[in-house]
PDB file of C-alpha atoms in Angstrom:
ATOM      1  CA  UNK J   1      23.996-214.330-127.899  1.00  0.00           C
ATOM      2  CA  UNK J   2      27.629-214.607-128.862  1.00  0.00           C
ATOM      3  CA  UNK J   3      29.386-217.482-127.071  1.00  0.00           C
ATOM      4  CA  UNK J   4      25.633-218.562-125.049  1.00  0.00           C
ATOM      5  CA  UNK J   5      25.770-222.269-124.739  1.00  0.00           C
ATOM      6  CA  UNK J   6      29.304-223.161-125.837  1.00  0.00           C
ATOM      7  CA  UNK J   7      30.866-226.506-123.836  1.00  0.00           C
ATOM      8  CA  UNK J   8      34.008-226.166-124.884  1.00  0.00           C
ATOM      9  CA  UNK J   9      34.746-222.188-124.045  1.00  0.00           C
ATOM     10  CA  UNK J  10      37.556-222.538-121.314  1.00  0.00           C
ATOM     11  CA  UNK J  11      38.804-218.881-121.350  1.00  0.00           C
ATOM     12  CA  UNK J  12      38.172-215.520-122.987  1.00  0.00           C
ATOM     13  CA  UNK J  13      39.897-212.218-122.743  1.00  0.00           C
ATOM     14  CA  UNK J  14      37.568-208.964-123.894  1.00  0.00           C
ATOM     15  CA  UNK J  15      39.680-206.682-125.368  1.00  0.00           C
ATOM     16  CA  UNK J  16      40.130-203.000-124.281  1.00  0.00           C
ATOM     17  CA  UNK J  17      38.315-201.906-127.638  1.00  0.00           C
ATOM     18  CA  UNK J  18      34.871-203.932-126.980  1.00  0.00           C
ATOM     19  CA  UNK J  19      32.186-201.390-125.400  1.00  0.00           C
ATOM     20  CA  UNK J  20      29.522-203.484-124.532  1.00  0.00           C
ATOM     21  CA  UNK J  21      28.961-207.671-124.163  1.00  0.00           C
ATOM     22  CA  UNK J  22      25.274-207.939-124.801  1.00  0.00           C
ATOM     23  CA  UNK J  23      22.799-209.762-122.458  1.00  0.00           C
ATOM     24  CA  UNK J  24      23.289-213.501-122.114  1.00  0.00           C
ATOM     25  CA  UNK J  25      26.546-213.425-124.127  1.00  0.00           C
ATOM     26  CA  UNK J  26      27.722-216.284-122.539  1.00  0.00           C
ATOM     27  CA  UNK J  27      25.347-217.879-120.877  1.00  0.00           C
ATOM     28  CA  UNK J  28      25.074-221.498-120.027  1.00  0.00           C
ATOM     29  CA  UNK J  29      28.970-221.413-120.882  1.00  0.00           C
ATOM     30  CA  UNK J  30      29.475-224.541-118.613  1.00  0.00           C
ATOM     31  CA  UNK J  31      33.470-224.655-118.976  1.00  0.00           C
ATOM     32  CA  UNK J  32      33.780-221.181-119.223  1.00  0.00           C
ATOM     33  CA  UNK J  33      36.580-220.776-115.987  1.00  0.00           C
ATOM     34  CA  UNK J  34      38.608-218.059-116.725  1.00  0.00           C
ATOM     35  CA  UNK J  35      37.509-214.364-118.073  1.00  0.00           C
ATOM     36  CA  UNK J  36      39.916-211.363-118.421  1.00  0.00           C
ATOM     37  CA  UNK J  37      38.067-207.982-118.825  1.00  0.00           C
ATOM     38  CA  UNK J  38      40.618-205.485-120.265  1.00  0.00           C
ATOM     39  CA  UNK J  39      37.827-202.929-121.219  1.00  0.00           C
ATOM     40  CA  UNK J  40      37.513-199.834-119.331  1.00  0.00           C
ATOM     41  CA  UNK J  41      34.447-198.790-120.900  1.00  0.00           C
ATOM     42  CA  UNK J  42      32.353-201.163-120.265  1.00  0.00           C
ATOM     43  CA  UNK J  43      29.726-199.695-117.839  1.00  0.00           C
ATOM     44  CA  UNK J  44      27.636-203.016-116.917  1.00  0.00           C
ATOM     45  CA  UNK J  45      28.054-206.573-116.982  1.00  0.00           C
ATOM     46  CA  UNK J  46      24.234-207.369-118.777  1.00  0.00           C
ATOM     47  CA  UNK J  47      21.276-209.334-117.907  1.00  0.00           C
ATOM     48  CA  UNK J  48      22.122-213.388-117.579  1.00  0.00           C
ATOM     49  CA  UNK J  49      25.731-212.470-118.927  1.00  0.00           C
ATOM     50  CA  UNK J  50      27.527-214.978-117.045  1.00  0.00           C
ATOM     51  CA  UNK J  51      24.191-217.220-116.301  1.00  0.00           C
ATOM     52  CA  UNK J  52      25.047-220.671-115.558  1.00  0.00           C
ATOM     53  CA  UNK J  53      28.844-220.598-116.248  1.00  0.00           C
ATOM     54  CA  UNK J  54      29.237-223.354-113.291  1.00  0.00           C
ATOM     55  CA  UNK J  55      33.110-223.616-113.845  1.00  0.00           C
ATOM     56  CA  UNK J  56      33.979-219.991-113.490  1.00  0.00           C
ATOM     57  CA  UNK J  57      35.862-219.116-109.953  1.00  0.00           C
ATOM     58  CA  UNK J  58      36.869-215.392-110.184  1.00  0.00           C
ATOM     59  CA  UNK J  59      36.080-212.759-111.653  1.00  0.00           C
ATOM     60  CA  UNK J  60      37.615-209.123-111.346  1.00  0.00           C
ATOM     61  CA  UNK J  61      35.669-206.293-112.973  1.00  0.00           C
ATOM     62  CA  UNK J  62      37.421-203.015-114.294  1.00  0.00           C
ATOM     63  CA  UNK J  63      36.875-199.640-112.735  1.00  0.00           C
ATOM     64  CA  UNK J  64      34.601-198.523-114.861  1.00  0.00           C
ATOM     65  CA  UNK J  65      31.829-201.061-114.370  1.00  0.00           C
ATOM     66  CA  UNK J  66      28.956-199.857-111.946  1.00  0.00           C
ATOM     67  CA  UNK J  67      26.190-202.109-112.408  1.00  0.00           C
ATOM     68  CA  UNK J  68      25.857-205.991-112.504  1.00  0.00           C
ATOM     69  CA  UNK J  69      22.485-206.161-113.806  1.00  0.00           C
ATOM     70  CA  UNK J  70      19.767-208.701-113.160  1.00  0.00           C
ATOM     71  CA  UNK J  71      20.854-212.542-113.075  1.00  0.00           C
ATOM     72  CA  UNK J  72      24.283-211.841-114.455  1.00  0.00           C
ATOM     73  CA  UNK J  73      26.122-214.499-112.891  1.00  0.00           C
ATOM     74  CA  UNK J  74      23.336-216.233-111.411  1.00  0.00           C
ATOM     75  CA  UNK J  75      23.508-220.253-110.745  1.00  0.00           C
ATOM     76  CA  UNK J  76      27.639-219.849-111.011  1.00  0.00           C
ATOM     77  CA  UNK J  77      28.115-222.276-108.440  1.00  0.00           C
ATOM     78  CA  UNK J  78      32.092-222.283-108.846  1.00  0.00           C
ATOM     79  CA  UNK J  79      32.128-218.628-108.497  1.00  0.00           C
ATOM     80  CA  UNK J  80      34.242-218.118-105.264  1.00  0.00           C
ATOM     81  CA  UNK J  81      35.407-214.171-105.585  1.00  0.00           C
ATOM     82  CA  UNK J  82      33.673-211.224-107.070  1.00  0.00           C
ATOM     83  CA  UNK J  83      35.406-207.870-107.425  1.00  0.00           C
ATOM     84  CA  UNK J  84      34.442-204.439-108.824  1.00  0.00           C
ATOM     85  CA  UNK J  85      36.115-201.754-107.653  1.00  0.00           C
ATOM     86  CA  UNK J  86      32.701-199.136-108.995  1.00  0.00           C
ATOM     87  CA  UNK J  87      30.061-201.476-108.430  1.00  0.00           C
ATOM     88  CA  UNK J  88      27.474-199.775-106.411  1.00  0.00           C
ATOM     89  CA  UNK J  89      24.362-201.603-107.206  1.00  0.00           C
ATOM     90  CA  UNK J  90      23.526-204.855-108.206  1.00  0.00           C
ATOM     91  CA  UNK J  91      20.167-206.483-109.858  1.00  0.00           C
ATOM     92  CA  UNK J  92      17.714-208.626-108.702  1.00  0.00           C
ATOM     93  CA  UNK J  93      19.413-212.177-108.457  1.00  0.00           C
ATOM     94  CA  UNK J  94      22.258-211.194-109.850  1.00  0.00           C
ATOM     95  CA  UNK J  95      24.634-213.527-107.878  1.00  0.00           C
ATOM     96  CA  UNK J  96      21.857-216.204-106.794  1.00  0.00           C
ATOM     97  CA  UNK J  97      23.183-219.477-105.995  1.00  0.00           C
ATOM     98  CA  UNK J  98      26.782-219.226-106.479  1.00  0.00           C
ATOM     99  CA  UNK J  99      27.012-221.444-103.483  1.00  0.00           C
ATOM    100  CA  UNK J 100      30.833-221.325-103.737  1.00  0.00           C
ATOM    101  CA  UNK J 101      30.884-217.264-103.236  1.00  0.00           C
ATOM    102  CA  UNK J 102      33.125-216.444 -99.962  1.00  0.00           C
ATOM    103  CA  UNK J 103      34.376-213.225-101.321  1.00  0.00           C
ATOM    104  CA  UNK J 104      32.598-209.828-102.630  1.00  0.00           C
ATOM    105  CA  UNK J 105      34.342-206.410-102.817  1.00  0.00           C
ATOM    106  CA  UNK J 106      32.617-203.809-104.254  1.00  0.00           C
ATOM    107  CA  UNK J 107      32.618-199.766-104.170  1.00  0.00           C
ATOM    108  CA  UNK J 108      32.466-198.003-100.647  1.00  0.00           C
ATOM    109  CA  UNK J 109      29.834-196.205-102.613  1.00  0.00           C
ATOM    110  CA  UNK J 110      27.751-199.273-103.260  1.00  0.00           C
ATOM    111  CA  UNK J 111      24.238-198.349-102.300  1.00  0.00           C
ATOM    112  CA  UNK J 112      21.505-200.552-103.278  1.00  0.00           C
ATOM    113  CA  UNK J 113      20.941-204.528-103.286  1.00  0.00           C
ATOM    114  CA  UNK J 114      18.167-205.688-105.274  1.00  0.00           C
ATOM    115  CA  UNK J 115      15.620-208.827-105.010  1.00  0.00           C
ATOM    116  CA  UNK J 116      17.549-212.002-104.175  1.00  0.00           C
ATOM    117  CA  UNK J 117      20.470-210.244-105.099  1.00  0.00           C
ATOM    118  CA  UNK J 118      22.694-212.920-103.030  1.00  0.00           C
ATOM    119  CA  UNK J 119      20.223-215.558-101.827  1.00  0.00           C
ATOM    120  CA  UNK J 120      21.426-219.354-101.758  1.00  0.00           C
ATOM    121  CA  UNK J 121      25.263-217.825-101.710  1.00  0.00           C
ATOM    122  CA  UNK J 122      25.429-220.248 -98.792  1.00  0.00           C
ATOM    123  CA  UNK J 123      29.375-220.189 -98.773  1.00  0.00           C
ATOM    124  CA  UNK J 124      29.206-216.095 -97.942  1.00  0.00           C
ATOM    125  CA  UNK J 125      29.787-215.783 -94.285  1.00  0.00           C
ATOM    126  CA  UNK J 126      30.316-212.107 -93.989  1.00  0.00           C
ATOM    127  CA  UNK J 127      29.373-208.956 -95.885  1.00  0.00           C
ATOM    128  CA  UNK J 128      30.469-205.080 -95.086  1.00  0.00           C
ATOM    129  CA  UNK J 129      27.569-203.233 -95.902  1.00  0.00           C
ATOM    130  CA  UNK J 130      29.203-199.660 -96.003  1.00  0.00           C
ATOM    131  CA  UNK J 131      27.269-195.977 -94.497  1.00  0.00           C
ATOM    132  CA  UNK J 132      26.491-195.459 -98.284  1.00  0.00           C
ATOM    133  CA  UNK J 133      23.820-198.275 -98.631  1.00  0.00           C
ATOM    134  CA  UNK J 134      20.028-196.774 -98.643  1.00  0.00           C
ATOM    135  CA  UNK J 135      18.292-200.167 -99.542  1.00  0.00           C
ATOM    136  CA  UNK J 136      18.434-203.749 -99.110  1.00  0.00           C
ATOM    137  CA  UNK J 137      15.588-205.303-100.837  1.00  0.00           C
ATOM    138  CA  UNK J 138      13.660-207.996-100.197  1.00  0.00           C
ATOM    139  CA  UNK J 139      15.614-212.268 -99.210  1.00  0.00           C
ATOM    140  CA  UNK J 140      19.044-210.170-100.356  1.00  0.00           C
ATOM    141  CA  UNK J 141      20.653-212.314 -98.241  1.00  0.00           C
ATOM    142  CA  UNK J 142      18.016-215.392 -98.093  1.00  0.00           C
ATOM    143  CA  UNK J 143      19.340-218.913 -98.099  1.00  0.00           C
TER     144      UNK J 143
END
């Protein structure tokens, strides 16, 4: 689990050459506030990747991630803006309680919200849900 529990992590930058960041790589990061993704071939952002990293605000994801995957960033409660270009689905709680979360821009493509996806984001006062979307599962939006 890589970086997982670190207090004094303040930044990171993933270099274009890393192909995957495994599941709960930096979770419960609780300074973590700053991470550059320079990778284009990363394809998801993995379960509980970002779990818990209270201090992170923003977070841009390259073009060539689709999928943030079940509890990825869930409980980051600094997290203000989320955006991914590609994404067109997100997991089940994936973005749960990040209470600061006023801004989400994702693919006009994006078709499916899981579970929970962005219960408690009690800061989020609008969402575009494009043509594209089939399904928007069960307390999405609850909270």
């Amino acid at each position: 689990m890589a970086f997982s529990g670190s207090q004094s992590l303040e930044s990171i930058v993933i270099p274009a050459s890393v192909t995957t960041i495994g599941a709960g790589a930096f979770m419960t990061c609780t300074s973590l506030r700053s991470v550059t993704l320079q990778s284009n071939a990363l394809k998801t952002i993995q379960l509980r990747t970002f779990h818990y990293c209270v201090a992170l605000v923003n977070i841009s994801l390259p073009a060539s991630v689709t999928y943030v995957a079940k509890e990825a960033f869930y409980q980051c409660r600094s997290l203000q803006s989320v955006i991914g270009p590609s994404v067109d689905r997100v997991g089940h709680s994936a973005f749960r309680e990040c209470s600061a979360l006023t801004d989400v821009q994702f693919s006009p493509a994006f078709s499916r919200f899981a579970n929970y996806a962005f219960a408690d984001c009690t800061s989020l006062r609008e969402f575009h849900i494009s043509d594209s979307v089939t399904s928007v599962n069960y307390r999405c939006f609850y909270g």
